[in-house]
Every structure is written in C-alpha cells, then in structure tokens.
mmCIF file of N, CA, C and O in Angstrom:
data_model
loop_
_atom_site.group_PDB
_atom_site.id
_atom_site.type_symbol
_atom_site.label_atom_id
_atom_site.label_comp_id
_atom_site.label_asym_id
_atom_site.label_seq_id
_atom_site.Cartn_x
_atom_site.Cartn_y
_atom_site.Cartn_z
ATOM 1 N N VAL A 278 46.724 51.163 -43.035
ATOM 2 C CA VAL A 278 46.873 50.157 -42.579
ATOM 3 C C VAL A 278 48.396 49.878 -42.312
ATOM 4 O O VAL A 278 49.352 50.016 -43.309
ATOM 5 N N LYS A 279 48.779 49.635 -41.220
ATOM 6 C CA LYS A 279 50.414 49.226 -40.959
ATOM 7 C C LYS A 279 50.067 47.740 -40.460
ATOM 8 O O LYS A 279 49.757 47.229 -39.474
ATOM 9 N N THR A 280 51.290 46.935 -40.907
ATOM 10 C CA THR A 280 51.479 45.720 -40.609
ATOM 11 C C THR A 280 52.748 45.487 -40.421
ATOM 12 O O THR A 280 53.920 46.149 -41.134
ATOM 13 N N THR A 281 53.537 44.702 -39.460
ATOM 14 C CA THR A 281 54.936 44.621 -39.300
ATOM 15 C C THR A 281 54.896 42.972 -39.486
ATOM 16 O O THR A 281 54.590 42.052 -38.936
ATOM 17 N N GLU A 282 55.705 42.730 -40.345
ATOM 18 C CA GLU A 282 56.319 41.102 -40.669
ATOM 19 C C GLU A 282 57.444 41.008 -39.564
ATOM 20 O O GLU A 282 57.924 41.237 -38.791
ATOM 21 N N VAL A 283 57.380 39.482 -39.317
ATOM 22 C CA VAL A 283 58.365 38.927 -38.398
ATOM 23 C C VAL A 283 59.834 39.431 -38.564
ATOM 24 O O VAL A 283 60.677 39.506 -37.886
ATOM 25 N N SER A 284 59.832 39.391 -39.987
ATOM 26 C CA SER A 284 61.474 39.870 -40.540
ATOM 27 C C SER A 284 61.839 41.331 -40.077
ATOM 28 O O SER A 284 62.633 41.786 -40.140
ATOM 29 N N GLY A 285 60.784 42.186 -39.801
ATOM 30 C CA GLY A 285 60.686 43.443 -39.474
ATOM 31 C C GLY A 285 60.368 44.337 -40.461
ATOM 32 O O GLY A 285 60.171 45.757 -40.132
ATOM 33 N N ARG A 286 60.071 43.998 -41.502
ATOM 34 C CA ARG A 286 59.931 44.858 -42.872
ATOM 35 C C ARG A 286 58.326 44.953 -42.173
ATOM 36 O O ARG A 286 57.544 44.541 -41.667
ATOM 37 N N ILE A 287 57.904 46.643 -42.488
ATOM 38 C CA ILE A 287 56.544 46.927 -42.064
ATOM 39 C C ILE A 287 56.235 47.574 -43.655
ATOM 40 O O ILE A 287 57.040 48.077 -44.499
ATOM 41 N N VAL A 288 54.787 47.102 -43.555
ATOM 42 C CA VAL A 288 53.930 47.445 -44.879
ATOM 43 C C VAL A 288 52.755 48.326 -44.353
ATOM 44 O O VAL A 288 52.094 47.958 -43.489
ATOM 45 N N TYR A 289 52.747 49.585 -45.350
ATOM 46 C CA TYR A 289 51.911 50.432 -45.031
ATOM 47 C C TYR A 289 50.717 50.351 -46.316
ATOM 48 O O TYR A 289 51.373 50.168 -47.520
ATOM 49 N N TYR A 290 49.647 50.416 -45.944
ATOM 50 C CA TYR A 290 48.587 50.393 -47.043
ATOM 51 C C TYR A 290 47.689 51.607 -46.988
ATOM 52 O O TYR A 290 47.148 52.010 -46.104
ATOM 53 N N TYR A 291 48.083 52.421 -48.408
ATOM 54 C CA TYR A 291 47.052 53.798 -47.932
ATOM 55 C C TYR A 291 45.796 53.502 -48.958
ATOM 56 O O TYR A 291 46.008 53.637 -50.111
ATOM 57 N N ALA A 292 44.941 53.355 -48.401
ATOM 58 C CA ALA A 292 43.448 52.956 -49.115
ATOM 59 C C ALA A 292 42.994 53.902 -49.831
ATOM 60 O O ALA A 292 42.595 53.535 -51.075
ATOM 61 N N GLU A 293 42.970 55.207 -49.831
ATOM 62 C CA GLU A 293 42.417 56.120 -50.618
ATOM 63 C C GLU A 293 43.318 56.223 -51.661
ATOM 64 O O GLU A 293 42.834 56.559 -53.037
ATOM 65 N N ALA A 294 44.843 56.337 -51.760
ATOM 66 C CA ALA A 294 45.697 56.327 -52.886
ATOM 67 C C ALA A 294 45.991 55.018 -53.567
ATOM 68 O O ALA A 294 46.588 54.857 -54.417
ATOM 69 N N LYS A 295 45.095 53.850 -52.746
ATOM 70 C CA LYS A 295 45.587 52.642 -52.949
ATOM 71 C C LYS A 295 47.077 52.016 -53.427
ATOM 72 O O LYS A 295 47.475 51.750 -54.543
ATOM 73 N N THR A 296 48.007 52.693 -52.355
ATOM 74 C CA THR A 296 49.333 52.437 -52.527
ATOM 75 C C THR A 296 49.987 51.591 -51.559
ATOM 76 O O THR A 296 49.752 51.948 -50.264
ATOM 77 N N THR A 297 50.947 51.128 -51.723
ATOM 78 C CA THR A 297 51.479 50.169 -50.812
ATOM 79 C C THR A 297 53.055 50.622 -50.452
ATOM 80 O O THR A 297 53.434 51.057 -51.595
ATOM 81 N N HIS A 298 53.480 50.944 -49.325
ATOM 82 C CA HIS A 298 54.441 51.195 -48.761
ATOM 83 C C HIS A 298 55.230 50.306 -48.033
ATOM 84 O O HIS A 298 54.561 50.009 -46.933
ATOM 85 N N GLU A 299 56.600 49.647 -48.688
ATOM 86 C CA GLU A 299 57.142 48.739 -47.661
ATOM 87 C C GLU A 299 58.434 49.119 -47.020
ATOM 88 O O GLU A 299 59.168 49.948 -48.118
ATOM 89 N N THR A 300 58.797 48.944 -46.111
ATOM 90 C CA THR A 300 59.919 49.809 -45.531
ATOM 91 C C THR A 300 60.914 48.604 -44.875
ATOM 92 O O THR A 300 60.076 47.637 -44.153
ATOM 93 N N ASP A 301 62.019 48.578 -45.135
ATOM 94 C CA ASP A 301 63.047 47.324 -44.700
ATOM 95 C C ASP A 301 63.875 48.240 -43.636
ATOM 96 O O ASP A 301 64.636 48.778 -44.080
ATOM 97 N N PRO A 302 63.503 48.105 -42.169
ATOM 98 C CA PRO A 302 64.453 48.992 -41.551
ATOM 99 C C PRO A 302 66.158 48.848 -41.277
ATOM 100 O O PRO A 302 66.629 49.565 -40.974
ATOM 101 N N LYS A 303 66.179 47.544 -41.701
ATOM 102 C CA LYS A 303 67.601 46.708 -41.611
ATOM 103 C C LYS A 303 68.723 47.307 -42.908
ATOM 104 O O LYS A 303 69.780 47.418 -42.627
ATOM 105 N N THR A 304 67.971 47.840 -43.982
ATOM 106 C CA THR A 304 68.436 48.230 -45.135
ATOM 107 C C THR A 304 68.291 49.621 -45.655
ATOM 108 O O THR A 304 68.816 50.279 -46.332
ATOM 109 N N GLY A 305 67.132 50.184 -45.057
ATOM 110 C CA GLY A 305 66.843 51.649 -44.949
ATOM 111 C C GLY A 305 66.237 51.811 -46.509
ATOM 112 O O GLY A 305 65.777 52.605 -46.959
ATOM 113 N N THR A 306 65.499 50.819 -47.424
ATOM 114 C CA THR A 306 65.134 50.382 -48.547
ATOM 115 C C THR A 306 63.552 50.834 -48.179
ATOM 116 O O THR A 306 62.719 50.002 -47.404
ATOM 117 N N ASP A 307 63.098 51.676 -49.238
ATOM 118 C CA ASP A 307 61.397 51.758 -49.149
ATOM 119 C C ASP A 307 60.965 51.461 -50.434
ATOM 120 O O ASP A 307 61.803 52.030 -51.473
ATOM 121 N N ILE A 308 60.241 50.673 -50.740
ATOM 122 C CA ILE A 308 59.532 50.218 -52.007
ATOM 123 C C ILE A 308 58.100 50.850 -51.893
ATOM 124 O O ILE A 308 57.276 50.550 -51.034
ATOM 125 N N PHE A 309 57.863 51.764 -53.173
ATOM 126 C CA PHE A 309 56.447 51.951 -53.152
ATOM 127 C C PHE A 309 55.690 51.472 -54.324
ATOM 128 O O PHE A 309 56.422 51.436 -55.472
ATOM 129 N N HIS A 310 54.497 50.598 -54.283
ATOM 130 C CA HIS A 310 53.741 50.204 -55.266
ATOM 131 C C HIS A 310 52.443 50.935 -55.612
ATOM 132 O O HIS A 310 51.804 51.163 -54.685
ATOM 133 N N PHE A 311 52.096 51.722 -56.897
ATOM 134 C CA PHE A 311 51.265 52.434 -57.133
ATOM 135 C C PHE A 311 50.217 51.487 -58.265
ATOM 136 O O PHE A 311 50.521 50.620 -58.604
ATOM 137 N N PRO A 312 48.800 51.995 -57.799
ATOM 138 C CA PRO A 312 47.812 51.204 -58.286
ATOM 139 C C PRO A 312 47.852 51.093 -60.109
ATOM 140 O O PRO A 312 47.344 50.425 -60.866
ATOM 141 N N ASN A 313 48.509 52.321 -60.872
ATOM 142 C CA ASN A 313 48.929 52.082 -62.268
ATOM 143 C C ASN A 313 49.872 50.914 -62.670
ATOM 144 O O ASN A 313 50.326 51.137 -63.818
ATOM 145 N N GLY A 314 50.883 50.396 -61.641
ATOM 146 C CA GLY A 314 51.810 49.359 -62.138
ATOM 147 C C GLY A 314 53.237 50.063 -61.785
ATOM 148 O O GLY A 314 54.021 49.164 -61.855
ATOM 149 N N GLN A 315 53.297 51.280 -61.323
ATOM 150 C CA GLN A 315 54.692 51.990 -61.269
ATOM 151 C C GLN A 315 55.285 51.575 -59.792
ATOM 152 O O GLN A 315 54.199 51.478 -58.889
ATOM 153 N N THR A 316 56.481 51.308 -59.888
ATOM 154 C CA THR A 316 56.967 50.856 -58.851
ATOM 155 C C THR A 316 58.505 51.564 -58.320
ATOM 156 O O THR A 316 59.230 52.058 -59.526
ATOM 157 N N GLU A 317 58.289 52.322 -57.214
ATOM 158 C CA GLU A 317 59.725 52.956 -56.849
ATOM 159 C C GLU A 317 60.203 52.507 -55.900
ATOM 160 O O GLU A 317 59.659 52.337 -54.599
ATOM 161 N N THR A 318 61.551 52.320 -56.172
ATOM 162 C CA THR A 318 62.409 51.764 -54.561
ATOM 163 C C THR A 318 63.545 53.077 -54.329
ATOM 164 O O THR A 318 64.186 53.307 -55.087
ATOM 165 N N HIS A 319 63.198 53.376 -53.176
ATOM 166 C CA HIS A 319 64.261 54.413 -52.627
ATOM 167 C C HIS A 319 65.236 53.723 -51.619
ATOM 168 O O HIS A 319 64.935 53.151 -50.483
ATOM 169 N N HIS A 320 66.725 54.203 -51.956
ATOM 170 C CA HIS A 320 67.660 53.540 -50.800
ATOM 171 C C HIS A 320 68.035 54.317 -49.921
ATOM 172 O O HIS A 320 68.057 55.542 -50.201
ATOM 173 N N SER A 321 68.719 53.801 -49.038
ATOM 174 C CA SER A 321 69.167 55.049 -47.974
ATOM 175 C C SER A 321 70.215 55.844 -48.210
ATOM 176 O O SER A 321 70.358 56.747 -47.597
ATOM 177 N N ASP A 322 70.667 55.877 -49.378
ATOM 178 C CA ASP A 322 71.954 56.507 -49.994
ATOM 179 C C ASP A 322 71.288 57.824 -50.763
ATOM 180 O O ASP A 322 72.084 58.437 -51.188
ATOM 181 N N GLY A 323 69.827 57.620 -50.993
ATOM 182 C CA GLY A 323 68.934 58.597 -51.567
ATOM 183 C C GLY A 323 68.952 58.638 -53.090
ATOM 184 O O GLY A 323 68.323 59.513 -53.772
ATOM 185 N N SER A 324 69.282 57.565 -53.456
ATOM 186 C CA SER A 324 69.106 56.851 -54.976
ATOM 187 C C SER A 324 67.751 56.296 -54.793
ATOM 188 O O SER A 324 67.094 56.089 -53.797
ATOM 189 N N LYS A 325 67.075 56.302 -56.090
ATOM 190 C CA LYS A 325 66.130 55.679 -56.379
ATOM 191 C C LYS A 325 65.967 54.957 -57.784
ATOM 192 O O LYS A 325 66.569 55.610 -58.764
ATOM 193 N N VAL A 326 64.837 53.736 -57.888
ATOM 194 C CA VAL A 326 64.756 53.367 -58.985
ATOM 195 C C VAL A 326 63.369 53.591 -59.353
ATOM 196 O O VAL A 326 62.688 53.057 -58.541
ATOM 197 N N ILE A 327 63.063 53.903 -60.688
ATOM 198 C CA ILE A 327 61.579 54.149 -60.730
ATOM 199 C C ILE A 327 61.182 53.113 -62.011
ATOM 200 O O ILE A 327 61.744 52.907 -63.312
ATOM 201 N N ARG A 328 60.549 52.108 -61.879
ATOM 202 C CA ARG A 328 59.855 51.334 -63.049
ATOM 203 C C ARG A 328 58.403 51.680 -63.260
ATOM 204 O O ARG A 328 57.522 51.690 -62.328
ATOM 205 N N PHE A 329 58.459 52.084 -64.731
ATOM 206 C CA PHE A 329 56.958 52.220 -65.013
ATOM 207 C C PHE A 329 56.411 51.216 -65.756
ATOM 208 O O PHE A 329 56.812 50.283 -66.172
ATOM 209 N N PRO A 330 55.143 51.131 -65.823
ATOM 210 C CA PRO A 330 54.146 50.187 -66.534
ATOM 211 C C PRO A 330 54.667 49.755 -67.706
ATOM 212 O O PRO A 330 54.419 48.727 -68.212
ATOM 213 N N ASP A 331 55.197 50.920 -68.707
ATOM 214 C CA ASP A 331 55.582 50.616 -69.829
ATOM 215 C C ASP A 331 56.817 49.923 -70.158
ATOM 216 O O ASP A 331 57.048 49.617 -71.428
ATOM 217 N N GLY A 332 57.396 49.629 -69.004
ATOM 218 C CA GLY A 332 58.928 49.023 -69.140
ATOM 219 C C GLY A 332 60.042 49.937 -69.133
ATOM 220 O O GLY A 332 61.056 49.554 -69.121
ATOM 221 N N THR A 333 59.645 51.416 -68.768
ATOM 222 C CA THR A 333 60.654 52.641 -68.995
ATOM 223 C C THR A 333 61.160 52.658 -67.548
ATOM 224 O O THR A 333 60.283 52.089 -66.563
ATOM 225 N N THR A 334 62.315 52.435 -67.212
ATOM 226 C CA THR A 334 63.152 52.368 -65.853
ATOM 227 C C THR A 334 63.894 53.523 -65.878
ATOM 228 O O THR A 334 64.750 53.971 -66.726
ATOM 229 N N LYS A 335 63.893 54.337 -64.750
ATOM 230 C CA LYS A 335 64.413 55.428 -63.989
ATOM 231 C C LYS A 335 65.425 55.340 -63.256
ATOM 232 O O LYS A 335 64.739 55.128 -62.222
ATOM 233 N N ILE A 336 66.675 55.452 -63.257
ATOM 234 C CA ILE A 336 67.703 55.375 -61.664
ATOM 235 C C ILE A 336 67.804 56.981 -61.815
ATOM 236 O O ILE A 336 68.572 57.700 -62.846
ATOM 237 N N VAL A 337 67.461 57.519 -60.394
ATOM 238 C CA VAL A 337 68.029 59.045 -59.992
ATOM 239 C C VAL A 337 69.145 58.513 -59.283
ATOM 240 O O VAL A 337 68.675 58.057 -57.940
ATOM 241 N N HIS A 338 70.262 59.033 -59.332
ATOM 242 C CA HIS A 338 71.357 58.934 -58.591
ATOM 243 C C HIS A 338 71.089 60.045 -57.184
ATOM 244 O O HIS A 338 70.615 61.037 -57.314
ATOM 245 N N ALA A 339 71.946 59.974 -56.168
ATOM 246 C CA ALA A 339 71.832 60.608 -55.020
ATOM 247 C C ALA A 339 72.187 61.993 -55.580
ATOM 248 O O ALA A 339 71.672 63.252 -54.835
ATOM 249 N N ASP A 340 73.090 62.646 -56.242
ATOM 250 C CA ASP A 340 73.440 63.927 -56.628
ATOM 251 C C ASP A 340 72.300 64.565 -57.709
ATOM 252 O O ASP A 340 72.676 65.507 -58.043
ATOM 253 N N GLY A 341 71.232 63.521 -57.998
ATOM 254 C CA GLY A 341 70.234 64.032 -58.625
ATOM 255 C C GLY A 341 70.238 63.696 -60.391
ATOM 256 O O GLY A 341 69.557 64.062 -61.140
ATOM 257 N N SER A 342 71.542 63.118 -60.755
ATOM 258 C CA SER A 342 71.647 62.794 -61.976
ATOM 259 C C SER A 342 70.921 61.693 -62.319
ATOM 260 O O SER A 342 70.621 60.758 -61.376
ATOM 261 N N SER A 343 70.425 61.227 -63.435
ATOM 262 C CA SER A 343 69.661 59.983 -63.910
ATOM 263 C C SER A 343 69.892 59.327 -64.944
ATOM 264 O O SER A 343 70.481 60.197 -66.112
ATOM 265 N N LYS A 344 69.556 58.363 -65.431
ATOM 266 C CA LYS A 344 69.552 57.473 -66.391
ATOM 267 C C LYS A 344 68.110 56.688 -66.600
ATOM 268 O O LYS A 344 67.589 56.203 -65.637
ATOM 269 N N THR A 345 67.559 57.067 -67.894
ATOM 270 C CA THR A 345 66.419 56.484 -68.127
ATOM 271 C C THR A 345 66.485 55.505 -69.477
ATOM 272 O O THR A 345 66.875 56.068 -70.240
ATOM 273 N N THR A 346 66.067 54.301 -69.085
ATOM 274 C CA THR A 346 65.987 53.316 -70.093
ATOM 275 C C THR A 346 64.459 53.083 -70.709
ATOM 276 O O THR A 346 63.954 52.577 -69.867
ATOM 277 N N PHE A 347 64.258 53.278 -71.888
ATOM 278 C CA PHE A 347 62.866 52.823 -72.475
ATOM 279 C C PHE A 347 62.734 51.613 -73.591
ATOM 280 O O PHE A 347 64.256 51.023 -73.334
ATOM 281 N N PRO A 348 61.603 50.758 -73.141
ATOM 282 C CA PRO A 348 61.691 49.676 -73.465
ATOM 283 C C PRO A 348 62.281 49.642 -74.974
ATOM 284 O O PRO A 348 62.808 48.394 -75.182
ATOM 285 N N ASP A 349 62.247 50.353 -75.879
ATOM 286 C CA ASP A 349 62.927 50.128 -77.187
ATOM 287 C C ASP A 349 64.493 50.292 -76.979
ATOM 288 O O ASP A 349 65.198 50.075 -78.144
ATOM 289 N N GLY A 350 65.094 50.260 -75.861
ATOM 290 C CA GLY A 350 66.723 50.463 -75.824
ATOM 291 C C GLY A 350 67.290 51.742 -75.746
ATOM 292 O O GLY A 350 68.472 51.633 -75.455
ATOM 293 N N ALA A 351 66.513 52.462 -76.059
ATOM 294 C CA ALA A 351 67.004 54.360 -75.896
ATOM 295 C C ALA A 351 67.169 54.655 -74.544
ATOM 296 O O ALA A 351 66.641 54.119 -73.655
ATOM 297 N N VAL A 352 68.292 55.168 -74.423
ATOM 298 C CA VAL A 352 68.748 55.550 -73.104
ATOM 299 C C VAL A 352 69.115 57.214 -73.181
ATOM 300 O O VAL A 352 69.686 57.854 -74.130
ATOM 301 N N VAL A 353 68.310 57.851 -71.753
ATOM 302 C CA VAL A 353 68.606 59.138 -71.884
ATOM 303 C C VAL A 353 69.251 59.469 -70.573
ATOM 304 O O VAL A 353 69.106 59.249 -69.421
ATOM 305 N N LEU A 354 70.653 60.113 -70.457
ATOM 306 C CA LEU A 354 71.462 60.456 -69.608
ATOM 307 C C LEU A 354 71.184 62.098 -69.077
ATOM 308 O O LEU A 354 70.922 62.989 -69.962
ATOM 309 N N SER A 355 70.898 62.256 -67.615
ATOM 310 C CA SER A 355 70.717 63.625 -67.540
ATOM 311 C C SER A 355 71.588 64.094 -66.288
ATOM 312 O O SER A 355 71.787 63.327 -65.228
ATOM 313 N N ASP A 356 72.343 64.974 -66.169
ATOM 314 C CA ASP A 356 73.352 65.679 -65.011
ATOM 315 C C ASP A 356 72.403 66.456 -64.080
ATOM 316 O O ASP A 356 71.138 67.127 -64.746
ATOM 317 N N THR A 357 72.944 66.903 -62.878
ATOM 318 C CA THR A 357 71.997 67.825 -62.259
ATOM 319 C C THR A 357 71.996 69.548 -62.715
ATOM 320 O O THR A 357 70.935 69.693 -62.369
ATOM 321 N N ASP A 358 72.809 69.421 -63.368
ATOM 322 C CA ASP A 358 72.654 70.992 -63.986
ATOM 323 C C ASP A 358 71.833 70.824 -65.382
ATOM 324 O O ASP A 358 71.629 72.304 -66.199
ATOM 325 N N ARG A 359 71.278 69.847 -65.562
ATOM 326 C CA ARG A 359 70.419 69.271 -66.911
ATOM 327 C C ARG A 359 70.762 69.953 -68.253
ATOM 328 O O ARG A 359 70.359 70.048 -68.934
ATOM 329 N N GLY A 360 72.494 69.903 -68.173
ATOM 330 C CA GLY A 360 72.883 70.090 -69.418
ATOM 331 C C GLY A 360 73.290 68.876 -70.146
ATOM 332 O O GLY A 360 73.544 68.716 -71.134
ATOM 333 N N GLY A 361 72.862 67.674 -69.594
ATOM 334 C CA GLY A 361 72.868 66.375 -70.265
ATOM 335 C C GLY A 361 74.449 66.079 -70.139
ATOM 336 O O GLY A 361 75.436 66.558 -69.407
ATOM 337 N N ARG A 362 75.113 64.751 -70.460
ATOM 338 C CA ARG A 362 75.937 64.485 -70.258
ATOM 339 C C ARG A 362 76.873 64.125 -71.557
ATOM 340 O O ARG A 362 76.719 63.859 -72.632
#
C-alpha cells in the first residue's frame, strides 16, 4: 500500500513483511520500521543508522566503516578492511 502525505513524504506498507518504508524526497532519507522493533534510517549520502529493539545502535558510514554502541555502553568500531580501528 502506498500513501503520499501533503508534505510530500511517501509511505509504503508491505503487508506480507509487516514493514513500513517512509521516504522523504526532499531529503532523500528512507526510514524502515520492522515488526521486531528494528528501525533503519538510510541517508542520501549512503550512511545508515540501525536501531535494534534491545537498545543497540549501529551507524554504518558511506565508506563501510561502522560504530556499534550496545546498551551497556560498550562500543565496537570497524573499518572497511575489517581490521578494526
């Protein structure tokens, strides 16, 4: 199901996957809401932020490097070569 809001934001609902996909053509940002509570925000620069139901947040930069922050405050950094930072 596709709906378009007055603001121009487009919302898709994929019934079989029970997933909502919001897209803002003005900013190029896409937000995905999954039934397990996970949310992914994809930015036009190629980066994305993933928020997991347990409170973990993963930021993936356009170059493939990432930073994962766990609910206990632990942080894991990863380079694109998987060698770490």
